[in-house]
Amino acid sequence: MDMLICNKCFTPLCRGKHPYYITQCGHISCQTCLQQFEKQCPQCQRVGTISLALEEPLIPKLTPFFHTSVVETMEMLLKVYSFRNNQLTISMQRFQEIDKKYDLLKSKYWQTHRDLKALAEKYMITKKTNEKLKKKLLFVEMANEETSRSRRIETPMTTDSGISSNQLRTGCSLASSMHFMNSAGITPPIRSPERKFFRTDGFRIPINRKLTTKSLASSNMLS
């Protein structure tokens, strides 16, 4: 502190009039130059600065500037640096943990999004298939209803052409049934034609349509 000088007249502390002052802008003034410093600092040109007297004991705010050695200051700075570096390391570790969780949640989100999209496509396909099956079932039910309705009529009525009304209804119902089954994409069952037989010595022999008239005549002669 003895090495301080006035920042205007450069008078050292040991020769000047005590006490010296330190201004708000961080400059030293003797009592002679104090009024000029309060009006305007000659070093930084600051106007209306506030000053504090450098008298023992110094206030706590001024003690580090005058009574603390460079070694103590460096040690304090190292402690401050170590403390802040430790806090920064802890914050970075926490940030990395959160970042890993975020990446995991992000990957799960996109996987769930793809799964939902696939399920939606399967749902639409199943819905269309279900609608087609419902239509086929409706056609089959209508065909069965027409068939059962035609079978309820027991007494046939003969028309002028010699064809009974029952046969007409049966033919219409079969035609409508065939139409419904074809429109629904259902293959109707194919009935095998009835086979005819003739008797020979008590045996029933099926008649082959490809047999010629001559072969039939010879078989009749044998009988």
Short mmCIF file of C-alpha atoms in Angstrom, two decimals:
data_model
loop_
_atom_site.label_atom_id
_atom_site.label_comp_id
_atom_site.label_asym_id
_atom_site.label_seq_id
_atom_site.Cartn_x
_atom_site.Cartn_y
_atom_site.Cartn_z
CA MET A 1 0.00 0.00 0.00
CA ASP A 2 3.02 2.33 0.53
CA MET A 3 3.75 2.13 -3.19
CA LEU A 4 0.48 3.85 -4.16
CA ILE A 5 0.65 7.19 -5.97
CA CYS A 6 -1.95 9.78 -6.91
CA ASN A 7 -3.14 9.09 -10.44
CA LYS A 8 -3.17 12.83 -11.26
CA CYS A 9 -0.22 14.54 -9.56
CA PHE A 10 1.70 11.25 -9.07
CA THR A 11 2.60 12.06 -5.45
CA PRO A 12 3.49 8.85 -3.54
CA LEU A 13 1.54 7.85 -0.48
CA CYS A 14 4.53 8.30 1.79
CA ARG A 15 4.90 11.98 0.79
CA GLY A 16 1.36 13.10 0.24
CA LYS A 17 -1.30 14.19 2.68
CA HIS A 18 -3.23 11.32 4.20
CA PRO A 19 -5.65 9.77 3.68
CA TYR A 20 -5.55 8.87 0.02
CA TYR A 21 -8.78 7.89 -1.73
CA ILE A 22 -9.86 5.24 -4.20
CA THR A 23 -12.58 6.20 -6.65
CA GLN A 24 -15.49 4.16 -7.93
CA CYS A 25 -13.75 3.80 -11.28
CA GLY A 26 -10.66 2.27 -9.58
CA HIS A 27 -8.21 5.19 -9.51
CA ILE A 28 -6.17 6.64 -6.59
CA SER A 29 -6.36 10.29 -5.58
CA CYS A 30 -4.65 12.38 -2.92
CA GLN A 31 -6.54 14.93 -0.85
CA THR A 32 -5.32 17.78 -3.05
CA CYS A 33 -6.67 16.24 -6.26
CA LEU A 34 -9.83 14.71 -4.77
CA GLN A 35 -12.17 17.52 -5.84
CA GLN A 36 -11.00 17.24 -9.42
CA PHE A 37 -11.57 13.44 -9.34
CA GLU A 38 -15.11 13.94 -8.01
CA LYS A 39 -15.89 16.34 -10.84
CA GLN A 40 -14.27 14.27 -13.57
CA CYS A 41 -11.71 11.49 -13.36
CA PRO A 42 -8.52 12.57 -15.18
CA GLN A 43 -7.76 8.98 -16.19
CA CYS A 44 -11.09 7.66 -17.54
CA GLN A 45 -13.01 10.95 -17.81
CA ARG A 46 -15.85 9.63 -15.69
CA VAL A 47 -18.05 12.36 -14.19
CA GLY A 48 -19.35 12.38 -10.61
CA THR A 49 -17.36 9.46 -9.25
CA ILE A 50 -17.72 8.30 -5.64
CA SER A 51 -14.56 7.80 -3.53
CA LEU A 52 -13.63 5.88 -0.37
CA ALA A 53 -10.84 6.79 2.08
CA LEU A 54 -7.94 4.36 2.37
CA GLU A 55 -7.72 4.27 6.17
CA GLU A 56 -6.99 1.41 8.52
CA PRO A 57 -8.88 -0.77 9.07
CA LEU A 58 -9.98 -1.13 5.47
CA ILE A 59 -13.52 -2.14 4.72
CA PRO A 60 -13.96 -5.79 3.52
CA LYS A 61 -14.57 -4.70 -0.06
CA LEU A 62 -11.13 -3.03 -0.25
CA THR A 63 -9.10 -5.61 1.69
CA PRO A 64 -8.45 -7.98 -1.27
CA PHE A 65 -6.96 -5.08 -3.28
CA PHE A 66 -4.31 -4.17 -0.72
CA HIS A 67 -3.71 -6.87 1.92
CA THR A 68 -3.91 -10.06 -0.16
CA SER A 69 -0.73 -11.33 -1.76
CA VAL A 70 -0.49 -12.63 -5.30
CA VAL A 71 0.03 -16.19 -4.04
CA GLU A 72 -3.11 -16.06 -1.95
CA THR A 73 -5.00 -14.61 -4.88
CA MET A 74 -3.78 -17.40 -7.17
CA GLU A 75 -4.74 -20.04 -4.63
CA MET A 76 -8.18 -18.53 -4.33
CA LEU A 77 -8.50 -18.44 -8.11
CA LEU A 78 -7.47 -22.11 -8.32
CA LYS A 79 -10.09 -23.03 -5.74
CA VAL A 80 -12.72 -21.09 -7.64
CA TYR A 81 -11.64 -22.73 -10.90
CA SER A 82 -11.70 -26.22 -9.34
CA PHE A 83 -15.14 -25.63 -7.88
CA ARG A 84 -16.61 -24.33 -11.12
CA ASN A 85 -14.92 -27.05 -13.18
CA ASN A 86 -16.36 -29.72 -10.88
CA GLN A 87 -19.84 -28.26 -11.20
CA LEU A 88 -19.46 -28.09 -14.97
CA THR A 89 -18.39 -31.76 -15.08
CA ILE A 90 -21.45 -32.81 -13.07
CA SER A 91 -23.70 -30.78 -15.37
CA MET A 92 -22.13 -32.36 -18.48
CA GLN A 93 -22.59 -35.87 -17.07
CA ARG A 94 -26.24 -35.16 -16.41
CA PHE A 95 -26.64 -33.71 -19.88
CA GLN A 96 -25.12 -36.84 -21.45
CA GLU A 97 -27.50 -39.07 -19.48
CA ILE A 98 -30.49 -37.02 -20.61
CA ASP A 99 -29.19 -37.06 -24.19
CA LYS A 100 -28.94 -40.88 -24.16
CA LYS A 101 -32.48 -41.16 -22.79
CA TYR A 102 -33.68 -38.78 -25.48
CA ASP A 103 -32.07 -40.87 -28.24
CA LEU A 104 -33.62 -44.03 -26.80
CA LEU A 105 -37.08 -42.47 -26.60
CA LYS A 106 -36.68 -41.10 -30.11
CA SER A 107 -35.82 -44.52 -31.56
CA LYS A 108 -38.74 -46.12 -29.69
CA TYR A 109 -41.07 -43.41 -30.97
CA TRP A 110 -40.15 -44.02 -34.59
CA GLN A 111 -40.40 -47.80 -34.11
CA THR A 112 -43.88 -47.38 -32.62
CA HIS A 113 -44.79 -45.06 -35.49
CA ARG A 114 -43.77 -47.69 -38.05
CA ASP A 115 -45.67 -50.42 -36.17
CA LEU A 116 -48.82 -48.31 -36.04
CA LYS A 117 -48.55 -47.60 -39.76
CA ALA A 118 -48.21 -51.32 -40.52
CA LEU A 119 -51.19 -52.10 -38.27
CA ALA A 120 -53.27 -49.44 -40.01
CA GLU A 121 -52.50 -51.00 -43.40
CA LYS A 122 -53.39 -54.48 -42.12
CA TYR A 123 -56.60 -53.09 -40.65
CA MET A 124 -57.64 -51.59 -44.00
CA ILE A 125 -56.90 -54.86 -45.82
CA THR A 126 -58.87 -56.84 -43.22
CA LYS A 127 -61.74 -54.37 -43.45
CA LYS A 128 -61.96 -54.71 -47.23
CA THR A 129 -61.80 -58.51 -46.98
CA ASN A 130 -64.54 -58.49 -44.36
CA GLU A 131 -66.77 -56.36 -46.58
CA LYS A 132 -66.29 -58.77 -49.49
CA LEU A 133 -67.12 -61.75 -47.29
CA LYS A 134 -70.24 -59.99 -46.01
CA LYS A 135 -71.39 -59.42 -49.59
CA LYS A 136 -70.79 -63.07 -50.46
CA LEU A 137 -72.67 -64.18 -47.36
CA LEU A 138 -75.57 -61.89 -48.23
CA PHE A 139 -75.77 -63.31 -51.75
CA VAL A 140 -75.69 -66.87 -50.42
CA GLU A 141 -78.43 -66.11 -47.88
CA MET A 142 -80.60 -64.54 -50.58
CA ALA A 143 -80.06 -67.56 -52.83
CA ASN A 144 -80.94 -69.94 -50.00
CA GLU A 145 -84.02 -67.90 -49.21
CA GLU A 146 -85.16 -68.07 -52.83
CA THR A 147 -84.56 -71.82 -52.91
CA SER A 148 -86.45 -72.45 -49.67
CA ARG A 149 -89.31 -70.24 -50.84
CA SER A 150 -89.67 -72.24 -54.05
CA ARG A 151 -89.68 -75.53 -52.14
CA ARG A 152 -92.57 -74.47 -49.92
CA ILE A 153 -95.01 -74.77 -52.81
CA GLU A 154 -96.17 -78.38 -52.83
CA THR A 155 -99.03 -78.36 -55.36
CA PRO A 156 -97.78 -77.58 -58.86
CA MET A 157 -100.06 -75.60 -61.17
CA THR A 158 -99.92 -76.54 -64.85
CA THR A 159 -99.85 -73.67 -67.31
CA ASP A 160 -101.18 -73.63 -70.85
CA SER A 161 -97.81 -74.68 -72.20
CA GLY A 162 -97.86 -77.84 -70.12
CA ILE A 163 -95.16 -76.67 -67.71
CA SER A 164 -96.12 -76.57 -64.07
CA SER A 165 -95.78 -73.32 -62.13
CA ASN A 166 -93.64 -75.20 -59.61
CA GLN A 167 -91.17 -76.01 -62.37
CA LEU A 168 -91.21 -72.40 -63.50
CA ARG A 169 -90.56 -71.14 -59.97
CA THR A 170 -87.85 -73.74 -59.46
CA GLY A 171 -86.21 -72.73 -62.71
CA CYS A 172 -86.39 -69.05 -61.79
CA SER A 173 -85.08 -69.69 -58.31
CA LEU A 174 -82.21 -71.78 -59.67
CA ALA A 175 -81.42 -69.10 -62.23
CA SER A 176 -81.48 -66.38 -59.58
CA SER A 177 -79.34 -68.55 -57.30
CA MET A 178 -76.83 -69.11 -60.08
CA HIS A 179 -76.79 -65.36 -60.78
CA PHE A 180 -76.15 -64.49 -57.11
CA MET A 181 -73.45 -67.12 -56.75
CA ASN A 182 -71.67 -66.00 -59.92
CA SER A 183 -71.81 -62.32 -58.89
CA ALA A 184 -70.42 -63.26 -55.46
CA GLY A 185 -67.55 -65.18 -57.03
CA ILE A 186 -68.77 -68.59 -55.75
CA THR A 187 -68.47 -71.56 -58.05
CA PRO A 188 -71.81 -73.46 -58.08
CA PRO A 189 -71.67 -77.22 -57.58
CA ILE A 190 -71.83 -79.25 -60.79
CA ARG A 191 -74.33 -82.06 -60.70
CA SER A 192 -73.31 -85.18 -62.49
CA PRO A 193 -75.86 -86.37 -65.09
CA GLU A 194 -78.06 -89.28 -64.11
CA ARG A 195 -76.99 -92.54 -65.62
CA LYS A 196 -79.47 -94.94 -67.25
CA PHE A 197 -79.40 -98.69 -66.81
CA PHE A 198 -80.89 -101.69 -68.61
CA ARG A 199 -81.45 -105.14 -67.12
CA THR A 200 -79.93 -108.37 -68.43
CA ASP A 201 -80.41 -111.65 -66.59
CA GLY A 202 -81.34 -109.76 -63.45
CA PHE A 203 -78.29 -107.46 -63.63
CA ARG A 204 -78.34 -103.65 -63.98
CA ILE A 205 -75.91 -102.57 -66.66
CA PRO A 206 -75.25 -98.82 -67.20
CA ILE A 207 -75.97 -97.59 -70.69
CA ASN A 208 -72.95 -96.01 -72.34
CA ARG A 209 -74.05 -93.25 -74.68
CA LYS A 210 -71.13 -93.96 -76.95
CA LEU A 211 -72.40 -97.45 -77.62
CA THR A 212 -73.77 -97.82 -81.09
CA THR A 213 -77.26 -99.00 -81.88
CA LYS A 214 -75.83 -102.26 -83.09
CA SER A 215 -74.20 -103.08 -79.77
CA LEU A 216 -77.45 -102.29 -77.93
CA ALA A 217 -79.39 -104.57 -80.26
CA SER A 218 -76.96 -107.40 -79.74
CA SER A 219 -77.23 -107.05 -76.00
CA ASN A 220 -81.04 -107.19 -76.23
CA MET A 221 -80.85 -110.37 -78.27
CA LEU A 222 -78.70 -111.95 -75.62
CA SER A 223 -81.25 -111.10 -73.00
#
